Amino acid sequence: MAQYSYEGILRAFDPKKVKVTVAGLNIVGFSEEKVMVERSNNSWELTVGCDGEATRVKSNDLSGKITLTLQQTSPSNDFLTTVFYNDQANNEVVKVEILDTSGKSKIVAAKAWIEKMPEASYGKTHSEEFRKKQSLK
């Protein structure tokens, strides 16, 4: 049987193939950093007693945060602002999906909302706007 080696293999990643949808609408106009996803808590917590015996406890908290980084001129800013104000007025959460079409990664937040409006800066130069969403399962 032939052995397979990963040595010397060159892989490619295309950030344009990572699709982000909020409430079914494709988000566009990203900055250099596109999207970041992080869990609120570790999956497991370890407790070690004074005698060295250990117990690990599973966290069932699947909540986390998705941060989208958009250019100030992104047309998606207006849509996300509408999402924010709809939630404020009507208590409406949205679905967020992140799909890497060049691989197998898929992240879904079935119930997400914009945590707060991003800071706004207007001046001589272009600035990035940060859209933060907190998701719950």
Short mmCIF file of C-alpha atoms in Angstrom, two decimals:
data_model
loop_
_atom_site.label_atom_id
_atom_site.label_comp_id
_atom_site.label_asym_id
_atom_site.label_seq_id
_atom_site.Cartn_x
_atom_site.Cartn_y
_atom_site.Cartn_z
CA MET A 1 0.00 0.00 0.00
CA ALA A 2 1.37 3.40 -0.98
CA GLN A 3 1.88 5.94 1.76
CA TYR A 4 0.38 9.38 1.42
CA SER A 5 2.37 12.36 2.58
CA TYR A 6 1.01 15.86 3.19
CA GLU A 7 4.50 17.28 2.82
CA GLY A 8 4.84 19.63 -0.12
CA ILE A 9 1.10 20.04 -0.72
CA LEU A 10 0.07 23.61 -1.41
CA ARG A 11 -3.45 24.62 -0.43
CA ALA A 12 -5.36 27.76 -1.33
CA PHE A 13 -8.01 29.81 0.44
CA ASP A 14 -10.25 32.36 -1.23
CA PRO A 15 -12.07 34.66 1.23
CA LYS A 16 -14.50 35.59 -1.55
CA LYS A 17 -15.86 32.02 -1.33
CA VAL A 18 -16.96 32.57 2.26
CA LYS A 19 -20.61 33.60 2.08
CA VAL A 20 -22.32 35.39 4.96
CA THR A 21 -26.09 35.75 5.03
CA VAL A 22 -28.20 37.60 7.59
CA ALA A 23 -31.96 37.02 7.47
CA GLY A 24 -31.45 35.45 4.03
CA LEU A 25 -29.61 38.43 2.51
CA ASN A 26 -25.99 38.12 1.33
CA ILE A 27 -23.74 40.54 3.16
CA VAL A 28 -21.25 42.40 0.93
CA GLY A 29 -18.63 45.12 1.22
CA PHE A 30 -16.32 43.51 3.76
CA SER A 31 -13.12 45.08 4.97
CA GLU A 32 -9.79 43.24 5.24
CA GLU A 33 -11.10 41.08 8.07
CA LYS A 34 -14.34 39.50 6.95
CA VAL A 35 -15.92 37.54 9.77
CA MET A 36 -14.90 36.20 13.17
CA VAL A 37 -16.82 33.60 15.16
CA GLU A 38 -16.09 32.79 18.78
CA ARG A 39 -17.85 30.78 21.46
CA SER A 40 -18.80 32.47 24.74
CA ASN A 41 -17.36 29.69 26.88
CA ASN A 42 -15.01 26.74 26.66
CA SER A 43 -16.65 23.42 25.74
CA TRP A 44 -15.18 21.84 28.88
CA GLU A 45 -13.97 23.19 32.23
CA LEU A 46 -11.43 21.29 34.31
CA THR A 47 -11.42 21.25 38.11
CA VAL A 48 -8.49 19.67 39.93
CA GLY A 49 -8.73 18.87 43.63
CA CYS A 50 -5.94 19.24 46.19
CA ASP A 51 -5.12 15.52 45.85
CA GLY A 52 -4.66 15.82 42.09
CA GLU A 53 -7.88 14.13 41.04
CA ALA A 54 -9.60 15.91 38.22
CA THR A 55 -13.11 16.33 36.88
CA ARG A 56 -14.10 17.94 33.65
CA VAL A 57 -17.52 19.48 33.25
CA LYS A 58 -19.21 19.88 29.88
CA SER A 59 -20.69 23.29 29.11
CA ASN A 60 -24.02 23.16 27.30
CA ASP A 61 -23.81 26.86 26.51
CA LEU A 62 -23.58 27.04 22.71
CA SER A 63 -23.87 30.82 22.54
CA GLY A 64 -21.22 32.94 20.93
CA LYS A 65 -20.47 36.06 18.99
CA ILE A 66 -20.13 36.71 15.27
CA THR A 67 -18.28 39.86 14.28
CA LEU A 68 -18.63 41.17 10.73
CA THR A 69 -16.18 43.84 9.59
CA LEU A 70 -17.59 45.99 6.81
CA GLN A 71 -16.26 48.94 4.89
CA GLN A 72 -17.92 52.24 5.67
CA THR A 73 -19.29 52.30 2.11
CA SER A 74 -20.77 48.78 2.24
CA PRO A 75 -24.39 48.67 1.05
CA SER A 76 -25.01 46.05 3.76
CA ASN A 77 -24.64 48.72 6.46
CA ASP A 78 -28.12 50.06 5.69
CA PHE A 79 -29.64 46.58 5.83
CA LEU A 80 -27.95 45.78 9.16
CA THR A 81 -29.12 49.09 10.59
CA THR A 82 -32.67 48.12 9.62
CA VAL A 83 -32.20 44.72 11.28
CA PHE A 84 -31.05 46.47 14.46
CA TYR A 85 -34.02 48.87 14.59
CA ASN A 86 -36.54 46.11 13.71
CA ASP A 87 -35.24 44.14 16.67
CA GLN A 88 -35.50 47.19 18.95
CA ALA A 89 -39.10 47.86 17.91
CA ASN A 90 -40.42 44.31 17.40
CA ASN A 91 -38.09 41.95 19.28
CA GLU A 92 -37.06 40.24 16.02
CA VAL A 93 -34.06 37.93 15.94
CA VAL A 94 -32.56 36.77 12.63
CA LYS A 95 -30.75 33.75 11.25
CA VAL A 96 -27.07 34.12 10.34
CA GLU A 97 -25.26 31.62 8.11
CA ILE A 98 -21.57 31.48 7.26
CA LEU A 99 -20.58 29.04 4.53
CA ASP A 100 -17.13 28.40 3.09
CA THR A 101 -18.04 27.19 -0.41
CA SER A 102 -14.46 26.09 -1.07
CA GLY A 103 -14.51 23.75 1.92
CA LYS A 104 -16.93 22.14 4.34
CA SER A 105 -17.23 24.79 7.04
CA LYS A 106 -20.77 25.92 7.84
CA ILE A 107 -21.77 27.96 10.89
CA VAL A 108 -25.40 28.72 11.65
CA ALA A 109 -26.83 30.96 14.35
CA ALA A 110 -30.58 30.34 14.29
CA LYS A 111 -31.34 33.25 16.61
CA ALA A 112 -29.02 36.23 16.36
CA TRP A 113 -29.26 39.94 16.97
CA ILE A 114 -27.06 42.99 16.67
CA GLU A 115 -25.64 43.64 20.12
CA LYS A 116 -25.13 47.36 19.55
CA MET A 117 -24.66 49.79 16.71
CA PRO A 118 -21.03 50.26 15.67
CA GLU A 119 -19.12 53.39 16.43
CA ALA A 120 -19.36 55.84 13.55
CA SER A 121 -16.47 57.96 12.40
CA TYR A 122 -16.63 60.55 9.65
CA GLY A 123 -13.53 62.37 8.54
CA LYS A 124 -10.91 62.82 5.88
CA THR A 125 -10.25 59.08 5.47
CA HIS A 126 -12.31 55.94 4.98
CA SER A 127 -13.05 53.95 8.13
CA GLU A 128 -14.19 50.42 8.91
CA GLU A 129 -17.48 49.75 10.60
CA PHE A 130 -17.83 46.84 12.97
CA ARG A 131 -21.14 45.02 13.13
CA LYS A 132 -21.45 42.72 16.11
CA LYS A 133 -24.05 40.04 16.52
CA GLN A 134 -24.55 37.82 19.48
CA SER A 135 -26.11 34.47 18.79
CA LEU A 136 -28.04 32.04 20.93
CA LYS A 137 -29.14 28.47 20.28
#
